[in-house]
PDB file of C-alpha atoms in Angstrom:
ATOM      1  CA  MET T 158     -13.292 -16.714 -23.100  1.00  0.00           C
ATOM      2  CA  MET T 159     -12.192 -20.331 -23.059  1.00  0.00           C
ATOM      3  CA  GLY T 160      -9.880 -22.697 -24.906  1.00  0.00           C
ATOM      4  CA  ASP T 161      -7.512 -21.168 -27.464  1.00  0.00           C
ATOM      5  CA  GLU T 162      -9.386 -17.880 -27.771  1.00  0.00           C
ATOM      6  CA  GLU T 163      -7.371 -14.715 -27.164  1.00  0.00           C
ATOM      7  CA  ARG T 164      -7.530 -13.396 -23.629  1.00  0.00           C
ATOM      8  CA  HIS T 165      -7.239  -9.781 -22.521  1.00  0.00           C
ATOM      9  CA  PHE T 166      -5.935  -8.490 -19.198  1.00  0.00           C
ATOM     10  CA  PRO T 167      -6.904  -4.795 -19.123  1.00  0.00           C
ATOM     11  CA  LEU T 168      -4.795  -2.368 -17.105  1.00  0.00           C
ATOM     12  CA  HIS T 169      -4.977   1.393 -16.846  1.00  0.00           C
ATOM     13  CA  LEU T 170      -1.666   2.884 -17.961  1.00  0.00           C
ATOM     14  CA  ALA T 171      -0.995   4.281 -14.464  1.00  0.00           C
ATOM     15  CA  CYS T 172      -1.625   0.832 -12.984  1.00  0.00           C
ATOM     16  CA  LEU T 173       0.680  -0.789 -15.557  1.00  0.00           C
ATOM     17  CA  GLU T 174       3.426   1.654 -14.564  1.00  0.00           C
ATOM     18  CA  LEU T 175       2.987   0.632 -10.927  1.00  0.00           C
ATOM     19  CA  VAL T 176       2.995  -3.073 -11.814  1.00  0.00           C
ATOM     20  CA  SER T 177       6.183  -2.542 -13.835  1.00  0.00           C
ATOM     21  CA  PHE T 178       7.811  -0.741 -10.905  1.00  0.00           C
ATOM     22  CA  CYS T 179       6.812  -3.513  -8.482  1.00  0.00           C
ATOM     23  CA  LEU T 180       8.094  -6.311 -10.719  1.00  0.00           C
ATOM     24  CA  THR T 181      11.298  -4.721 -12.023  1.00  0.00           C
ATOM     25  CA  GLY T 182      12.215  -1.893  -9.649  1.00  0.00           C
ATOM     26  CA  SER T 183      12.466   0.456 -12.651  1.00  0.00           C
ATOM     27  CA  ARG T 184      10.662   3.766 -12.975  1.00  0.00           C
ATOM     28  CA  GLY T 185       9.074   5.115 -16.109  1.00  0.00           C
ATOM     29  CA  LEU T 186       7.218   3.319 -18.846  1.00  0.00           C
ATOM     30  CA  SER T 187       7.799   3.701 -22.571  1.00  0.00           C
ATOM     31  CA  ILE T 188       5.456   2.210 -25.128  1.00  0.00           C
ATOM     32  CA  HIS T 189       8.429   1.289 -27.318  1.00  0.00           C
ATOM     33  CA  LYS T 190      10.947   0.226 -24.664  1.00  0.00           C
ATOM     34  CA  LEU T 191       9.947  -1.580 -21.496  1.00  0.00           C
ATOM     35  CA  SER T 192      12.129  -3.041 -18.778  1.00  0.00           C
ATOM     36  CA  LEU T 193       9.026  -5.081 -18.037  1.00  0.00           C
ATOM     37  CA  ASP T 194       8.808  -8.354 -19.984  1.00  0.00           C
ATOM     38  CA  LYS T 195       5.269  -8.086 -21.346  1.00  0.00           C
ATOM     39  CA  ASP T 196       5.273 -11.662 -22.645  1.00  0.00           C
ATOM     40  CA  ALA T 197       6.190 -12.984 -19.195  1.00  0.00           C
ATOM     41  CA  LEU T 198       3.569 -10.737 -17.583  1.00  0.00           C
ATOM     42  CA  TYR T 199       0.896 -11.968 -19.984  1.00  0.00           C
ATOM     43  CA  LEU T 200       1.769 -15.604 -19.269  1.00  0.00           C
ATOM     44  CA  ALA T 201       1.778 -14.916 -15.530  1.00  0.00           C
ATOM     45  CA  LEU T 202      -1.703 -13.384 -15.709  1.00  0.00           C
ATOM     46  CA  PHE T 203      -2.779 -16.233 -17.989  1.00  0.00           C
ATOM     47  CA  CYS T 204      -1.822 -18.728 -15.287  1.00  0.00           C
ATOM     48  CA  LEU T 205      -3.901 -16.758 -12.764  1.00  0.00           C
ATOM     49  CA  ARG T 206      -6.781 -16.105 -15.162  1.00  0.00           C
ATOM     50  CA  SER T 207      -9.419 -18.197 -13.364  1.00  0.00           C
ATOM     51  CA  HIS T 208      -9.679 -15.766 -10.476  1.00  0.00           C
ATOM     52  CA  PRO T 209     -12.587 -13.282 -10.310  1.00  0.00           C
ATOM     53  CA  MET T 210     -12.216  -9.640 -11.280  1.00  0.00           C
ATOM     54  CA  ARG T 211     -14.586  -7.145  -9.706  1.00  0.00           C
ATOM     55  CA  CYS T 212     -14.688  -4.740 -12.639  1.00  0.00           C
ATOM     56  CA  ARG T 213     -14.527  -6.284 -16.109  1.00  0.00           C
ATOM     57  CA  VAL T 214     -13.500  -4.618 -19.327  1.00  0.00           C
ATOM     58  CA  GLU T 215     -14.190  -6.696 -22.432  1.00  0.00           C
ATOM     59  CA  SER T 216     -11.469  -5.259 -24.650  1.00  0.00           C
ATOM     60  CA  PHE T 217      -8.495  -2.968 -24.154  1.00  0.00           C
ATOM     61  CA  GLN T 218      -5.978  -1.551 -26.589  1.00  0.00           C
ATOM     62  CA  LEU T 219      -2.904   0.423 -25.543  1.00  0.00           C
ATOM     63  CA  VAL T 220      -1.554   2.709 -28.278  1.00  0.00           C
ATOM     64  CA  ALA T 221       1.357   5.105 -28.604  1.00  0.00           C
ATOM     65  CA  ASP T 222      -0.579   8.149 -27.392  1.00  0.00           C
ATOM     66  CA  SER T 223      -1.362   6.315 -24.115  1.00  0.00           C
ATOM     67  CA  LYS T 224      -5.119   6.264 -24.717  1.00  0.00           C
ATOM     68  CA  CYS T 225      -7.228   3.173 -24.352  1.00  0.00           C
ATOM     69  CA  LYS T 226     -10.324   1.969 -26.126  1.00  0.00           C
ATOM     70  CA  ILE T 227     -12.933   0.672 -23.713  1.00  0.00           C
ATOM     71  CA  ASN T 228     -16.105  -0.990 -24.961  1.00  0.00           C
ATOM     72  CA  ARG T 229     -17.788  -1.526 -21.635  1.00  0.00           C
ATOM     73  CA  TRP T 230     -17.253  -0.487 -18.030  1.00  0.00           C
ATOM     74  CA  TYR T 231     -19.108  -1.548 -14.917  1.00  0.00           C
ATOM     75  CA  CYS T 232     -19.140   1.148 -12.232  1.00  0.00           C
ATOM     76  CA  LEU T 233     -19.977   0.387  -8.613  1.00  0.00           C
ATOM     77  CA  SER T 234     -20.982   3.287  -6.382  1.00  0.00           C
ATOM     78  CA  GLY T 235     -18.542   3.674  -3.513  1.00  0.00           C
ATOM     79  CA  TYR T 236     -15.705   1.900  -5.341  1.00  0.00           C
ATOM     80  CA  GLU T 237     -14.406   4.944  -7.197  1.00  0.00           C
ATOM     81  CA  PHE T 238     -11.011   4.465  -5.556  1.00  0.00           C
ATOM     82  CA  LEU T 239     -10.507   1.454  -7.862  1.00  0.00           C
ATOM     83  CA  VAL T 240      -9.877   3.876 -10.743  1.00  0.00           C
ATOM     84  CA  ALA T 241      -7.978   6.542  -8.773  1.00  0.00           C
ATOM     85  CA  ASN T 242      -4.485   7.138 -10.134  1.00  0.00           C
ATOM     86  CA  PRO T 243      -2.219   5.156  -7.769  1.00  0.00           C
ATOM     87  CA  GLY T 244       0.932   7.005  -8.784  1.00  0.00           C
ATOM     88  CA  LEU T 245       4.431   5.662  -8.187  1.00  0.00           C
ATOM     89  CA  PRO T 246       6.077   5.578  -4.750  1.00  0.00           C
ATOM     90  CA  ASP T 247       8.579   8.440  -4.597  1.00  0.00           C
ATOM     91  CA  SER T 248      11.006   9.005  -1.730  1.00  0.00           C
ATOM     92  CA  ASN T 249      12.695  12.038  -3.328  1.00  0.00           C
ATOM     93  CA  SER T 250      12.083  15.204  -1.356  1.00  0.00           C
ATOM     94  CA  SER T 251      10.874  18.130  -3.453  1.00  0.00           C
ATOM     95  CA  SER T 252      10.394  21.844  -2.867  1.00  0.00           C
ATOM     96  CA  GLU T 253       6.864  21.514  -4.222  1.00  0.00           C
ATOM     97  CA  PRO T 254       4.752  19.173  -2.076  1.00  0.00           C
ATOM     98  CA  THR T 255       2.700  16.550  -3.871  1.00  0.00           C
ATOM     99  CA  PRO T 256      -0.909  15.767  -2.877  1.00  0.00           C
ATOM    100  CA  VAL T 257       0.366  12.650  -1.104  1.00  0.00           C
ATOM    101  CA  THR T 258       3.011  14.473   0.961  1.00  0.00           C
ATOM    102  CA  SER T 259       0.535  17.238   1.801  1.00  0.00           C
ATOM    103  CA  TYR T 260      -1.946  14.615   2.968  1.00  0.00           C
ATOM    104  CA  LEU T 261       0.685  12.855   5.083  1.00  0.00           C
ATOM    105  CA  LYS T 262       1.682  16.100   6.806  1.00  0.00           C
ATOM    106  CA  THR T 263      -1.917  16.756   7.830  1.00  0.00           C
ATOM    107  CA  ILE T 264      -2.330  13.419   9.604  1.00  0.00           C
ATOM    108  CA  LEU T 265       0.927  13.275  11.602  1.00  0.00           C
ATOM    109  CA  PRO T 266      -0.224  12.490  15.172  1.00  0.00           C
ATOM    110  CA  PRO T 267       1.541  14.424  17.961  1.00  0.00           C
ATOM    111  CA  ILE T 268       3.111  12.659  20.928  1.00  0.00           C
ATOM    112  CA  GLN T 269       0.848  12.594  23.973  1.00  0.00           C
ATOM    113  CA  ASP T 270       2.721  12.908  27.286  1.00  0.00           C
ATOM    114  CA  ARG T 271      -0.241  12.158  29.502  1.00  0.00           C
ATOM    115  CA  GLN T 272      -0.551   8.668  30.948  1.00  0.00           C
ATOM    116  CA  SER T 273      -3.664   7.353  32.634  1.00  0.00           C
ATOM    117  CA  GLU T 274      -3.512   6.168  36.234  1.00  0.00           C
ATOM    118  CA  THR T 275      -4.487   2.665  35.083  1.00  0.00           C
ATOM    119  CA  ALA T 276      -1.595   2.493  32.623  1.00  0.00           C
ATOM    120  CA  ALA T 277       0.874   3.825  35.216  1.00  0.00           C
ATOM    121  CA  ASP T 278      -0.155   1.067  37.635  1.00  0.00           C
ATOM    122  CA  LEU T 279       0.188  -1.793  35.139  1.00  0.00           C
ATOM    123  CA  PRO T 280       3.899  -2.650  35.707  1.00  0.00           C
ATOM    124  CA  SER T 281       3.303  -3.428  39.384  1.00  0.00           C
ATOM    125  CA  ARG T 282       0.535  -5.849  38.468  1.00  0.00           C
ATOM    126  CA  VAL T 283       2.570  -7.883  35.962  1.00  0.00           C
ATOM    127  CA  LYS T 284       3.758 -11.078  37.686  1.00  0.00           C
ATOM    128  CA  VAL T 285       5.335 -13.061  34.840  1.00  0.00           C
ATOM    129  CA  ASP T 286       6.505 -11.803  31.454  1.00  0.00           C
ATOM    130  CA  LEU T 287       8.327 -14.293  29.257  1.00  0.00           C
ATOM    131  CA  PHE T 288       9.922 -11.582  27.133  1.00  0.00           C
ATOM    132  CA  SER T 289      11.322  -9.429  29.958  1.00  0.00           C
ATOM    133  CA  ARG T 290      14.733 -11.159  29.826  1.00  0.00           C
ATOM    134  CA  LEU T 291      15.278 -10.790  26.080  1.00  0.00           C
ATOM    135  CA  PRO T 292      17.456  -7.968  24.687  1.00  0.00           C
ATOM    136  CA  ILE T 293      15.614  -5.269  22.797  1.00  0.00           C
ATOM    137  CA  GLU T 294      17.339  -6.089  19.483  1.00  0.00           C
ATOM    138  CA  LEU T 295      15.992  -9.630  19.659  1.00  0.00           C
ATOM    139  CA  LEU T 296      12.494  -8.283  20.310  1.00  0.00           C
ATOM    140  CA  PHE T 297      12.904  -6.108  17.219  1.00  0.00           C
ATOM    141  CA  ARG T 298      13.897  -9.140  15.147  1.00  0.00           C
ATOM    142  CA  ILE T 299      10.936 -11.188  16.360  1.00  0.00           C
ATOM    143  CA  GLY T 300       8.575  -8.302  15.632  1.00  0.00           C
ATOM    144  CA  GLY T 301       9.958  -8.066  12.110  1.00  0.00           C
ATOM    145  CA  LEU T 302       8.867 -11.648  11.414  1.00  0.00           C
ATOM    146  CA  LEU T 303       5.213 -10.976  12.262  1.00  0.00           C
ATOM    147  CA  ASN T 304       2.514  -9.576  10.000  1.00  0.00           C
ATOM    148  CA  ASP T 305       0.709  -6.436  11.125  1.00  0.00           C
ATOM    149  CA  PRO T 306      -2.276  -8.046  12.940  1.00  0.00           C
ATOM    150  CA  SER T 307       0.021 -10.514  14.731  1.00  0.00           C
ATOM    151  CA  LEU T 308       2.390  -7.717  15.753  1.00  0.00           C
ATOM    152  CA  SER T 309      -0.460  -5.714  17.288  1.00  0.00           C
ATOM    153  CA  ALA T 310      -1.712  -8.767  19.181  1.00  0.00           C
ATOM    154  CA  TRP T 311       1.822  -9.618  20.355  1.00  0.00           C
ATOM    155  CA  CYS T 312       2.409  -6.115  21.717  1.00  0.00           C
ATOM    156  CA  ALA T 313      -0.959  -6.116  23.481  1.00  0.00           C
ATOM    157  CA  ALA T 314      -0.371  -9.490  25.148  1.00  0.00           C
ATOM    158  CA  PHE T 315       2.881  -8.698  27.019  1.00  0.00           C
ATOM    159  CA  TRP T 316       3.723  -5.658  29.114  1.00  0.00           C
ATOM    160  CA  THR T 317       7.432  -5.761  28.208  1.00  0.00           C
ATOM    161  CA  LEU T 318       6.612  -5.483  24.512  1.00  0.00           C
ATOM    162  CA  HIS T 319       4.107  -2.719  25.128  1.00  0.00           C
ATOM    163  CA  SER T 320       6.540  -0.686  27.232  1.00  0.00           C
ATOM    164  CA  VAL T 321       9.556  -1.264  24.959  1.00  0.00           C
ATOM    165  CA  LEU T 322       7.925  -0.861  21.543  1.00  0.00           C
ATOM    166  CA  HIS T 323       5.013   1.474  22.272  1.00  0.00           C
ATOM    167  CA  ALA T 324       6.994   4.713  22.058  1.00  0.00           C
ATOM    168  CA  ASN T 325      10.012   3.444  20.120  1.00  0.00           C
ATOM    169  CA  ASN T 326       9.940   5.521  16.949  1.00  0.00           C
ATOM    170  CA  ARG T 327      12.959   3.677  15.544  1.00  0.00           C
ATOM    171  CA  PHE T 328      11.090   0.375  15.568  1.00  0.00           C
ATOM    172  CA  TRP T 329       7.938   1.788  13.953  1.00  0.00           C
ATOM    173  CA  ARG T 330       9.927   3.741  11.375  1.00  0.00           C
ATOM    174  CA  HIS T 331      11.644   0.509  10.321  1.00  0.00           C
ATOM    175  CA  ARG T 332       8.270  -1.229  10.247  1.00  0.00           C
ATOM    176  CA  ILE T 333       6.815   1.390   7.908  1.00  0.00           C
ATOM    177  CA  THR T 334       9.753   1.834   5.537  1.00  0.00           C
ATOM    178  CA  ARG T 335      11.155  -1.714   5.350  1.00  0.00           C
ATOM    179  CA  VAL T 336       8.277  -4.100   6.074  1.00  0.00           C
ATOM    180  CA  SER T 337       4.670  -2.957   5.933  1.00  0.00           C
ATOM    181  CA  MET T 338       4.458   0.158   3.749  1.00  0.00           C
ATOM    182  CA  LEU T 339       7.072  -0.112   1.025  1.00  0.00           C
ATOM    183  CA  TRP T 340       4.420   1.296  -1.286  1.00  0.00           C
ATOM    184  CA  LEU T 341       4.405   4.590   0.680  1.00  0.00           C
ATOM    185  CA  GLN T 342       7.927   5.881   0.053  1.00  0.00           C
ATOM    186  CA  GLU T 343       6.711   9.488   0.163  1.00  0.00           C
ATOM    187  CA  LEU T 344       6.748   9.079   3.937  1.00  0.00           C
ATOM    188  CA  VAL T 345      10.513   8.402   4.066  1.00  0.00           C
ATOM    189  CA  PRO T 346      11.674  12.077   3.875  1.00  0.00           C
ATOM    190  CA  LEU T 347       9.279  12.974   6.693  1.00  0.00           C
ATOM    191  CA  LEU T 348      10.517  10.099   8.843  1.00  0.00           C
ATOM    192  CA  ASP T 349      14.119  11.170   8.151  1.00  0.00           C
ATOM    193  CA  ASP T 350      13.386  14.623   9.585  1.00  0.00           C
ATOM    194  CA  GLU T 351      14.558  14.089  13.176  1.00  0.00           C
ATOM    195  CA  GLU T 352      13.252  17.440  14.405  1.00  0.00           C
ATOM    196  CA  LEU T 353       9.793  16.716  12.998  1.00  0.00           C
ATOM    197  CA  MET T 354       9.736  13.120  14.245  1.00  0.00           C
ATOM    198  CA  SER T 355      10.617  14.243  17.775  1.00  0.00           C
ATOM    199  CA  ARG T 356       7.059  15.585  17.940  1.00  0.00           C
ATOM    200  CA  VAL T 357       5.298  12.706  16.138  1.00  0.00           C
ATOM    201  CA  ASP T 358       3.989   9.419  17.521  1.00  0.00           C
ATOM    202  CA  VAL T 359       5.161   7.076  14.750  1.00  0.00           C
ATOM    203  CA  ARG T 360       3.290   4.100  16.214  1.00  0.00           C
ATOM    204  CA  LYS T 361       0.003   5.992  15.959  1.00  0.00           C
ATOM    205  CA  LEU T 362       0.958   7.110  12.459  1.00  0.00           C
ATOM    206  CA  PHE T 363       1.536   3.485  11.464  1.00  0.00           C
ATOM    207  CA  HIS T 364      -1.871   2.353  12.734  1.00  0.00           C
ATOM    208  CA  GLN T 365      -3.610   5.419  11.295  1.00  0.00           C
ATOM    209  CA  LEU T 366      -2.171   4.874   7.821  1.00  0.00           C
ATOM    210  CA  HIS T 367      -2.924   1.160   7.986  1.00  0.00           C
ATOM    211  CA  THR T 368      -6.587   2.007   8.659  1.00  0.00           C
ATOM    212  CA  GLU T 369      -7.042   4.986   6.331  1.00  0.00           C
ATOM    213  CA  THR T 370      -5.418   3.354   3.282  1.00  0.00           C
ATOM    214  CA  LEU T 371      -7.189   0.022   3.688  1.00  0.00           C
ATOM    215  CA  PRO T 372      -9.009  -0.653   0.372  1.00  0.00           C
ATOM    216  CA  LYS T 373     -12.672  -0.354   1.259  1.00  0.00           C
ATOM    217  CA  PRO T 374     -15.830   1.287  -0.128  1.00  0.00           C
ATOM    218  CA  ASN T 375     -16.545   5.020   0.131  1.00  0.00           C
ATOM    219  CA  ILE T 376     -12.975   6.264   0.518  1.00  0.00           C
ATOM    220  CA  THR T 377     -12.610   9.953  -0.334  1.00  0.00           C
ATOM    221  CA  GLY T 378      -9.807  12.444  -0.779  1.00  0.00           C
ATOM    222  CA  PRO T 379      -6.085  11.699  -1.215  1.00  0.00           C
ATOM    223  CA  ALA T 380      -6.473   8.339   0.540  1.00  0.00           C
ATOM    224  CA  MET T 381      -8.247   7.044  -2.606  1.00  0.00           C
ATOM    225  CA  SER T 382      -5.048   6.905  -4.655  1.00  0.00           C
ATOM    226  CA  LEU T 383      -3.081   5.391  -1.771  1.00  0.00           C
ATOM    227  CA  ALA T 384      -5.724   2.714  -1.181  1.00  0.00           C
ATOM    228  CA  ASN T 385      -5.637   1.824  -4.876  1.00  0.00           C
ATOM    229  CA  ARG T 386      -1.819   1.746  -4.841  1.00  0.00           C
ATOM    230  CA  ARG T 387      -1.832  -0.527  -1.795  1.00  0.00           C
ATOM    231  CA  ARG T 388      -4.402  -2.815  -3.441  1.00  0.00           C
ATOM    232  CA  ILE T 389      -2.362  -3.173  -6.636  1.00  0.00           C
ATOM    233  CA  TRP T 390       0.890  -3.578  -4.695  1.00  0.00           C
ATOM    234  CA  GLU T 391      -0.569  -6.476  -2.712  1.00  0.00           C
ATOM    235  CA  ALA T 392      -1.691  -8.200  -5.909  1.00  0.00           C
ATOM    236  CA  CYS T 393       1.796  -7.784  -7.391  1.00  0.00           C
ATOM    237  CA  GLY T 394       3.126 -10.097  -4.696  1.00  0.00           C
ATOM    238  CA  VAL T 395       1.103 -12.890  -6.281  1.00  0.00           C
ATOM    239  CA  ILE T 396       1.689 -11.821  -9.874  1.00  0.00           C
ATOM    240  CA  GLY T 397       5.410 -11.428  -9.189  1.00  0.00           C
ATOM    241  CA  ARG T 398       5.922 -15.072  -8.298  1.00  0.00           C
ATOM    242  CA  ALA T 399       4.324 -16.218 -11.543  1.00  0.00           C
ATOM    243  CA  TYR T 400       6.123 -13.462 -13.504  1.00  0.00           C
ATOM    244  CA  ASP T 401       9.550 -14.515 -12.194  1.00  0.00           C
ATOM    245  CA  GLU T 402       8.772 -18.127 -13.083  1.00  0.00           C
ATOM    246  CA  MET T 403       7.913 -17.127 -16.651  1.00  0.00           C
ATOM    247  CA  VAL T 404      11.047 -14.957 -16.997  1.00  0.00           C
ATOM    248  CA  ARG T 405      13.174 -17.925 -15.918  1.00  0.00           C
ATOM    249  CA  GLU T 406      11.257 -20.162 -18.314  1.00  0.00           C
ATOM    250  CA  LYS T 407      12.021 -17.828 -21.210  1.00  0.00           C
ATOM    251  CA  ALA T 408      15.692 -17.487 -20.256  1.00  0.00           C
ATOM    252  CA  GLY T 409      16.210 -21.247 -20.074  1.00  0.00           C
ATOM    253  CA  LEU T 410      13.993 -22.790 -22.734  1.00  0.00           C
ATOM    254  CA  GLY T 411      12.438 -19.927 -24.628  1.00  0.00           C
ATOM    255  CA  THR T 412       8.785 -19.032 -24.364  1.00  0.00           C
ATOM    256  CA  SER T 413       6.996 -22.308 -23.738  1.00  0.00           C
ATOM    257  CA  LEU T 414       3.312 -21.795 -24.467  1.00  0.00           C
ATOM    258  CA  VAL T 415       2.771 -25.519 -23.901  1.00  0.00           C
ATOM    259  CA  ARG T 416       4.226 -25.261 -20.409  1.00  0.00           C
ATOM    260  CA  ALA T 417       2.165 -22.132 -19.745  1.00  0.00           C
ATOM    261  CA  LYS T 418      -0.982 -23.953 -20.802  1.00  0.00           C
ATOM    262  CA  LEU T 419      -0.121 -26.923 -18.574  1.00  0.00           C
ATOM    263  CA  LEU T 420       0.467 -24.587 -15.645  1.00  0.00           C
ATOM    264  CA  SER T 421      -2.798 -22.796 -16.318  1.00  0.00           C
ATOM    265  CA  GLU T 422      -4.768 -26.031 -16.320  1.00  0.00           C
ATOM    266  CA  ALA T 423      -3.387 -27.059 -12.921  1.00  0.00           C
ATOM    267  CA  SER T 424      -5.274 -26.022  -9.811  1.00  0.00           C
ATOM    268  CA  PRO T 425      -3.845 -22.574  -9.000  1.00  0.00           C
ATOM    269  CA  PRO T 426      -3.576 -21.194  -5.453  1.00  0.00           C
ATOM    270  CA  SER T 427      -6.576 -19.205  -4.266  1.00  0.00           C
ATOM    271  CA  TYR T 428      -5.153 -15.768  -5.069  1.00  0.00           C
ATOM    272  CA  HIS T 429      -6.813 -12.857  -6.828  1.00  0.00           C
ATOM    273  CA  ILE T 430      -5.223 -10.580  -9.398  1.00  0.00           C
ATOM    274  CA  LEU T 431      -5.565  -6.825  -9.783  1.00  0.00           C
ATOM    275  CA  ASN T 432      -9.199  -6.605  -8.749  1.00  0.00           C
ATOM    276  CA  HIS T 433      -8.962  -9.164  -5.955  1.00  0.00           C
ATOM    277  CA  GLU T 434     -11.295  -9.336  -2.961  1.00  0.00           C
ATOM    278  CA  LEU T 435     -10.470  -6.615  -0.476  1.00  0.00           C
ATOM    279  CA  SER T 436      -8.371  -7.814   2.428  1.00  0.00           C
ATOM    280  CA  GLU T 437      -6.482  -6.464   5.408  1.00  0.00           C
ATOM    281  CA  GLY T 438      -3.538  -8.787   4.723  1.00  0.00           C
ATOM    282  CA  ASP T 439      -0.374  -7.109   3.502  1.00  0.00           C
ATOM    283  CA  GLU T 440       1.661 -10.289   3.438  1.00  0.00           C
ATOM    284  CA  LEU T 441       0.801 -11.080  -0.208  1.00  0.00           C
ATOM    285  CA  TRP T 442       3.470  -8.728  -1.484  1.00  0.00           C
ATOM    286  CA  GLU T 443       6.035  -8.605   1.329  1.00  0.00           C
ATOM    287  CA  ALA T 444       8.042 -11.755   0.620  1.00  0.00           C
ATOM    288  CA  TYR T 445       8.186 -11.230  -3.140  1.00  0.00           C
ATOM    289  CA  TYR T 446       9.014  -7.522  -3.093  1.00  0.00           C
ATOM    290  CA  LEU T 447      11.749  -7.859  -0.478  1.00  0.00           C
ATOM    291  CA  SER T 448      13.387 -10.657  -2.490  1.00  0.00           C
ATOM    292  CA  MET T 449      13.074  -8.608  -5.682  1.00  0.00           C
ATOM    293  CA  MET T 450      14.627  -5.506  -4.095  1.00  0.00           C
ATOM    294  CA  ALA T 451      17.527  -7.625  -2.805  1.00  0.00           C
ATOM    295  CA  LYS T 452      18.465  -8.339  -6.423  1.00  0.00           C
ATOM    296  CA  HIS T 453      18.938  -4.620  -7.094  1.00  0.00           C
ATOM    297  CA  VAL T 454      21.090  -3.840  -4.050  1.00  0.00           C
TER     298      VAL T 454
END
């Protein structure tokens, strides 16, 4: 649809709840009362409308009974995770385990005490290490500035980093809960269990979750919903910037459809919205979400 024709941005209700949580920090979604500014969200998506969507729905209508009317749906074999219920991140411990917490408990990797002869001999073969003189807290701060692929490469390149960070559960716990996996708050109660974590290799858990929840074809089991949640969360980093801009626009000058149209006609950055191309990068959402959460502290 082009020009002044009405545009639709279809979202499953569960996905809309997750988008609302990402953009506002509020849980729950009422048809009649939203903390989410739907006008600002529409304008934000309108500005990003030129980007491709993998699965297209021609019309969508959300009504009070939370059902939607879908005229057409394109299904791709192997991409069923795209319609798996992402759920909302929940860090509240409960007596009844959820499918996500049950899944997480089954994949906790135990600590391995054995060390190969090659690994034991490595320190004696290291001649120069630029990071050996830095305090551990400074190494933690530097690591916090790197994205996940860069962090892995950094740790692999220097023996000091490997030896200091490899088995440091405190560092990897912070990485999971505050930097890389904010969308997986169900893991927080497990990481807070000191007795349990004394037997778990949190570094391996980090890398395992990063791999198993990566949005990719042919995912099965509980990882489907987590992969879909991660995918939507990443996209919200892009949507959030445009959404905040539209909220400020409304607060200062009222809803400016002219300004929105001018913004939409400009060359937008090469981002994708909810059905964006699959990517390993988590950095799309990090900067926005951290800044948004700071407002609610």
